[in-house]
Amino acid sequence: MSQQAPLFLKRVLITRQAEQAKSFIAAIQNLGGIPLTVPVLSFVPAVNREGIQRVLEQLHTYQWIIFTSQNGVDFFYQWLNLLNIHSSLAKSCKVAVVGKKTGEALKKRGVEPDVTPEEYVAESLLEALVKEANPHEKILVVRGNLARPILLRGLDEKGYRVTDLVMYETVQNKASMTELQRAVEQADIITFTSSSTVNFFVDMMDSKQDWLSVINEKVVVCIGPITAQTAAKYEIEHIVPEEYTINGMIEKMVDYFKGNN
């Protein structure tokens, strides 16, 4: 690998769930970086099987399905398969997604999103959706247990008939605490792809003396403004890409080191 590679020998800590980190790892390596992968969280199916089954068996009564994350798409289809419910039911609904990656996860399954906001946050999705959906239409919101309530609250306040369906839960990988603390010492760059990764990261670092001063000697990249707000709450200094995606984060890293060489 040439020393001219944009991230040559930069150690990049990836805190997101292991399965989702694969493309991130490959991109870092292609740019000459050294990925340090320590997932601070993982995702598991929600425990409310009966409630999920009851809603999914009534998919044909909904006019809209909203997916707030790529995980929501994955677990939605996992539950359909587990409960032996035909996925074509979902294709009879209009679909809104929070961002490009969530939309791509649907396209792989033959579903073209009807609404994708320009800015990949819940506030923008709410704004885009109210322009398309009629108040009398039934809306199903597919989400994880830690998703922000702003979308549900906003739709409810505007009079929409909304069903809140938690399909997966985000849990902390406490077993990786020692590994995480060691990786933080080695890292040049620390990446956060959600508020959950920040919260769990801080919880796992909190036992280490002066952890914040160590973090703030690194380059911290947050995927978007909501994740950045969470980092700011802990006084973690950070940068945010123009586009709230993994590719945007990588571009931001490259630009940062170009500007500081």
Short mmCIF file of C-alpha atoms in Angstrom, two decimals:
data_model
loop_
_atom_site.label_atom_id
_atom_site.label_comp_id
_atom_site.label_asym_id
_atom_site.label_seq_id
_atom_site.Cartn_x
_atom_site.Cartn_y
_atom_site.Cartn_z
CA MET A 1 0.00 0.00 0.00
CA SER A 2 1.39 3.38 -1.02
CA GLN A 3 2.20 5.93 1.63
CA GLN A 4 0.11 8.28 -0.50
CA ALA A 5 -3.06 6.35 0.40
CA PRO A 6 -5.49 8.82 2.04
CA LEU A 7 -5.70 6.94 5.35
CA PHE A 8 -2.26 5.30 5.26
CA LEU A 9 -1.71 3.42 8.56
CA LYS A 10 -4.44 5.39 10.32
CA ARG A 11 -6.13 3.19 12.93
CA VAL A 12 -9.89 3.59 12.67
CA LEU A 13 -12.05 2.34 15.53
CA ILE A 14 -15.41 1.01 14.30
CA THR A 15 -17.97 0.69 17.09
CA ARG A 16 -21.00 -0.44 15.11
CA GLN A 17 -22.47 -3.94 15.09
CA ALA A 18 -20.10 -6.52 13.60
CA GLU A 19 -22.24 -7.71 10.69
CA GLN A 20 -22.89 -4.14 9.53
CA ALA A 21 -19.22 -3.19 9.78
CA LYS A 22 -18.05 -5.32 6.83
CA SER A 23 -18.33 -2.67 4.11
CA PHE A 24 -16.92 -0.03 6.48
CA ILE A 25 -13.89 -2.25 7.18
CA ALA A 26 -13.30 -2.87 3.47
CA ALA A 27 -13.47 0.83 2.64
CA ILE A 28 -10.97 1.73 5.39
CA GLN A 29 -8.56 -0.96 4.18
CA ASN A 30 -8.86 0.19 0.56
CA LEU A 31 -7.74 3.66 1.66
CA GLY A 32 -4.71 2.30 3.52
CA GLY A 33 -6.24 2.45 6.99
CA ILE A 34 -6.20 -0.18 9.73
CA PRO A 35 -9.70 -0.96 11.04
CA LEU A 36 -10.07 -1.74 14.74
CA THR A 37 -13.47 -3.35 15.10
CA VAL A 38 -14.99 -3.45 18.58
CA PRO A 39 -18.81 -3.55 18.43
CA VAL A 40 -20.29 -1.83 21.47
CA LEU A 41 -23.78 -3.09 20.64
CA SER A 42 -25.73 -5.78 18.89
CA PHE A 43 -29.33 -6.23 17.76
CA VAL A 44 -31.76 -8.94 18.81
CA PRO A 45 -35.41 -9.65 17.90
CA ALA A 46 -38.00 -7.98 20.10
CA VAL A 47 -39.68 -10.25 22.65
CA ASN A 48 -43.26 -9.27 21.80
CA ARG A 49 -43.88 -12.10 19.33
CA GLU A 50 -47.68 -12.13 19.70
CA GLY A 51 -47.99 -8.38 19.21
CA ILE A 52 -45.72 -8.44 16.17
CA GLN A 53 -47.64 -11.33 14.63
CA ARG A 54 -50.97 -9.58 15.21
CA VAL A 55 -49.78 -6.46 13.37
CA LEU A 56 -48.04 -8.28 10.51
CA GLU A 57 -51.13 -10.38 9.82
CA GLN A 58 -53.01 -7.11 9.27
CA LEU A 59 -50.48 -5.53 6.90
CA HIS A 60 -53.10 -5.34 4.17
CA THR A 61 -55.04 -2.80 6.27
CA TYR A 62 -52.17 -0.27 6.23
CA GLN A 63 -51.54 2.30 3.52
CA TRP A 64 -48.00 3.20 4.65
CA ILE A 65 -45.04 1.45 6.24
CA ILE A 66 -42.22 3.60 7.62
CA PHE A 67 -38.74 2.15 8.17
CA THR A 68 -36.48 4.20 10.44
CA SER A 69 -33.34 2.12 9.86
CA GLN A 70 -31.76 -0.62 7.78
CA ASN A 71 -32.08 -2.84 10.85
CA GLY A 72 -35.81 -2.27 10.79
CA VAL A 73 -35.96 -3.60 7.21
CA ASP A 74 -33.88 -6.65 8.08
CA PHE A 75 -35.91 -7.58 11.15
CA PHE A 76 -39.21 -6.88 9.36
CA TYR A 77 -38.42 -9.55 6.78
CA GLN A 78 -36.97 -11.87 9.40
CA TRP A 79 -40.25 -11.71 11.29
CA LEU A 80 -42.29 -12.26 8.11
CA ASN A 81 -40.27 -15.40 7.40
CA LEU A 82 -40.41 -16.63 10.99
CA LEU A 83 -44.18 -16.19 11.17
CA ASN A 84 -44.70 -17.54 7.64
CA ILE A 85 -46.46 -14.38 6.46
CA HIS A 86 -46.21 -13.72 2.73
CA SER A 87 -44.02 -10.67 2.05
CA SER A 88 -46.09 -9.57 -0.94
CA LEU A 89 -48.52 -8.10 1.59
CA ALA A 90 -45.93 -5.45 2.33
CA LYS A 91 -45.73 -4.51 -1.35
CA SER A 92 -49.34 -3.35 -1.32
CA CYS A 93 -48.35 -0.47 0.98
CA LYS A 94 -46.56 2.75 0.21
CA VAL A 95 -43.17 2.91 1.89
CA ALA A 96 -41.17 5.73 3.48
CA VAL A 97 -37.56 5.37 4.65
CA VAL A 98 -35.28 7.56 6.72
CA GLY A 99 -32.32 7.39 4.35
CA LYS A 100 -30.52 5.95 1.35
CA LYS A 101 -29.13 2.80 3.00
CA THR A 102 -32.53 1.89 4.38
CA GLY A 103 -33.98 2.35 0.91
CA GLU A 104 -31.27 0.16 -0.62
CA ALA A 105 -32.08 -2.62 1.85
CA LEU A 106 -35.68 -2.53 0.59
CA LYS A 107 -34.71 -2.39 -3.07
CA LYS A 108 -32.76 -5.62 -2.63
CA ARG A 109 -36.08 -7.17 -1.70
CA GLY A 110 -37.92 -5.72 -4.69
CA VAL A 111 -39.56 -2.81 -2.89
CA GLU A 112 -39.05 0.73 -4.18
CA PRO A 113 -39.46 3.42 -1.48
CA ASP A 114 -42.06 6.09 -2.22
CA VAL A 115 -40.58 8.69 0.15
CA THR A 116 -36.93 9.33 1.09
CA PRO A 117 -36.14 12.71 2.69
CA GLU A 118 -33.26 14.85 1.47
CA GLU A 119 -31.74 14.90 4.96
CA TYR A 120 -31.46 11.49 6.60
CA VAL A 121 -33.04 12.26 9.97
CA ALA A 122 -36.50 11.63 11.45
CA GLU A 123 -37.43 15.31 11.37
CA SER A 124 -36.96 15.47 7.60
CA LEU A 125 -38.79 12.18 7.11
CA LEU A 126 -41.76 13.53 9.04
CA GLU A 127 -41.79 16.68 6.91
CA ALA A 128 -41.60 14.69 3.67
CA LEU A 129 -44.24 12.19 4.75
CA VAL A 130 -46.95 14.69 5.67
CA LYS A 131 -46.75 16.03 2.12
CA GLU A 132 -47.61 12.59 0.72
CA ALA A 133 -49.81 10.78 3.25
CA ASN A 134 -53.44 11.65 3.95
CA PRO A 135 -54.46 11.94 7.61
CA HIS A 136 -57.06 9.18 7.28
CA GLU A 137 -54.47 6.63 6.09
CA LYS A 138 -53.11 4.00 8.48
CA ILE A 139 -49.37 4.16 9.05
CA LEU A 140 -47.12 1.44 10.47
CA VAL A 141 -43.82 2.59 11.95
CA VAL A 142 -41.19 -0.18 12.12
CA ARG A 143 -38.41 0.63 14.57
CA GLY A 144 -36.03 -0.50 17.29
CA ASN A 145 -36.58 0.02 21.00
CA LEU A 146 -34.12 2.93 21.20
CA ALA A 147 -35.38 4.90 18.19
CA ARG A 148 -36.22 8.51 18.97
CA PRO A 149 -39.97 9.16 19.45
CA ILE A 150 -40.04 12.31 17.34
CA LEU A 151 -41.55 10.65 14.26
CA LEU A 152 -44.32 8.90 16.20
CA ARG A 153 -45.07 12.00 18.21
CA GLY A 154 -45.14 14.23 15.14
CA LEU A 155 -47.50 11.95 13.20
CA ASP A 156 -49.77 11.58 16.20
CA GLU A 157 -49.94 15.34 16.71
CA LYS A 158 -50.93 15.77 13.07
CA GLY A 159 -53.81 13.32 13.47
CA TYR A 160 -52.46 10.29 11.62
CA ARG A 161 -53.54 6.77 12.63
CA VAL A 162 -50.19 5.33 13.65
CA THR A 163 -49.15 1.89 14.88
CA ASP A 164 -45.81 1.72 16.68
CA LEU A 165 -44.12 -1.64 16.02
CA VAL A 166 -40.86 -2.36 17.88
CA MET A 167 -39.29 -5.27 15.98
CA TYR A 168 -35.79 -5.38 17.46
CA GLU A 169 -33.84 -4.32 20.51
CA THR A 170 -30.40 -2.78 20.83
CA VAL A 171 -28.26 -4.32 23.55
CA GLN A 172 -24.83 -3.44 24.90
CA ASN A 173 -21.81 -5.70 24.38
CA LYS A 174 -20.38 -5.31 27.86
CA ALA A 175 -18.03 -8.25 27.34
CA SER A 176 -15.92 -6.15 24.96
CA MET A 177 -15.14 -3.40 27.51
CA THR A 178 -11.46 -4.29 27.99
CA GLU A 179 -10.95 -4.71 24.27
CA LEU A 180 -12.61 -1.35 23.62
CA GLN A 181 -10.47 0.51 26.12
CA ARG A 182 -7.32 -0.97 24.58
CA ALA A 183 -8.46 -0.10 21.04
CA VAL A 184 -9.22 3.50 22.03
CA GLU A 185 -5.61 3.94 23.14
CA GLN A 186 -4.38 2.69 19.75
CA ALA A 187 -6.87 4.52 17.53
CA ASP A 188 -6.25 7.65 15.50
CA ILE A 189 -9.92 7.90 14.52
CA ILE A 190 -13.07 6.89 16.43
CA THR A 191 -16.36 6.49 14.56
CA PHE A 192 -19.93 6.62 15.83
CA THR A 193 -22.83 5.59 13.60
CA SER A 194 -25.71 6.18 16.03
CA SER A 195 -26.53 7.75 19.37
CA SER A 196 -26.66 4.23 20.83
CA THR A 197 -23.03 3.62 19.91
CA VAL A 198 -22.05 6.84 21.68
CA ASN A 199 -24.06 6.07 24.83
CA PHE A 200 -22.78 2.51 25.11
CA PHE A 201 -19.23 3.60 24.31
CA VAL A 202 -19.24 6.20 27.09
CA ASP A 203 -20.72 3.71 29.56
CA MET A 204 -17.95 1.23 28.74
CA MET A 205 -15.20 3.88 28.94
CA ASP A 206 -16.44 5.53 32.12
CA SER A 207 -14.39 3.31 34.44
CA LYS A 208 -11.17 4.52 32.80
CA GLN A 209 -9.63 7.59 34.37
CA ASP A 210 -9.39 10.68 32.13
CA TRP A 211 -11.15 8.84 29.28
CA LEU A 212 -12.56 12.06 27.83
CA SER A 213 -9.17 13.74 27.46
CA VAL A 214 -7.92 10.59 25.69
CA ILE A 215 -10.91 10.62 23.30
CA ASN A 216 -10.49 14.30 22.51
CA GLU A 217 -6.92 13.69 21.35
CA LYS A 218 -8.38 11.54 18.57
CA VAL A 219 -10.39 12.42 15.48
CA VAL A 220 -14.01 11.54 16.27
CA VAL A 221 -16.43 11.23 13.34
CA CYS A 222 -20.19 11.11 13.94
CA ILE A 223 -22.46 9.94 11.12
CA GLY A 224 -24.99 12.76 11.46
CA PRO A 225 -26.39 15.60 13.60
CA ILE A 226 -28.34 13.44 16.06
CA THR A 227 -25.31 11.27 16.82
CA ALA A 228 -23.26 14.48 17.06
CA GLN A 229 -25.70 15.93 19.62
CA THR A 230 -25.22 12.86 21.77
CA ALA A 231 -21.43 13.15 21.51
CA ALA A 232 -21.64 16.83 22.42
CA LYS A 233 -23.68 15.92 25.53
CA TYR A 234 -20.60 14.07 26.80
CA GLU A 235 -18.26 16.90 25.67
CA ILE A 236 -16.72 14.69 22.98
CA GLU A 237 -15.18 16.84 20.25
CA HIS A 238 -16.22 15.61 16.81
CA ILE A 239 -16.73 16.25 13.10
CA VAL A 240 -19.77 15.43 10.95
CA PRO A 241 -19.91 14.64 7.21
CA GLU A 242 -22.04 16.51 4.69
CA GLU A 243 -23.86 13.28 3.81
CA TYR A 244 -25.07 11.23 6.77
CA THR A 245 -23.80 7.86 5.55
CA ILE A 246 -20.77 5.61 6.00
CA ASN A 247 -19.39 6.89 2.68
CA GLY A 248 -19.88 10.42 3.94
CA MET A 249 -17.93 9.59 7.10
CA ILE A 250 -15.07 8.15 5.07
CA GLU A 251 -14.94 11.22 2.83
CA LYS A 252 -14.86 13.41 5.93
CA MET A 253 -11.89 11.47 7.33
CA VAL A 254 -10.01 11.75 4.06
CA ASP A 255 -10.70 15.49 3.82
CA TYR A 256 -9.64 16.00 7.43
CA PHE A 257 -6.24 14.40 6.97
CA LYS A 258 -5.69 16.13 3.61
CA GLY A 259 -6.26 19.43 5.36
CA ASN A 260 -3.94 18.55 8.23
CA ASN A 261 -0.98 17.22 6.25
#
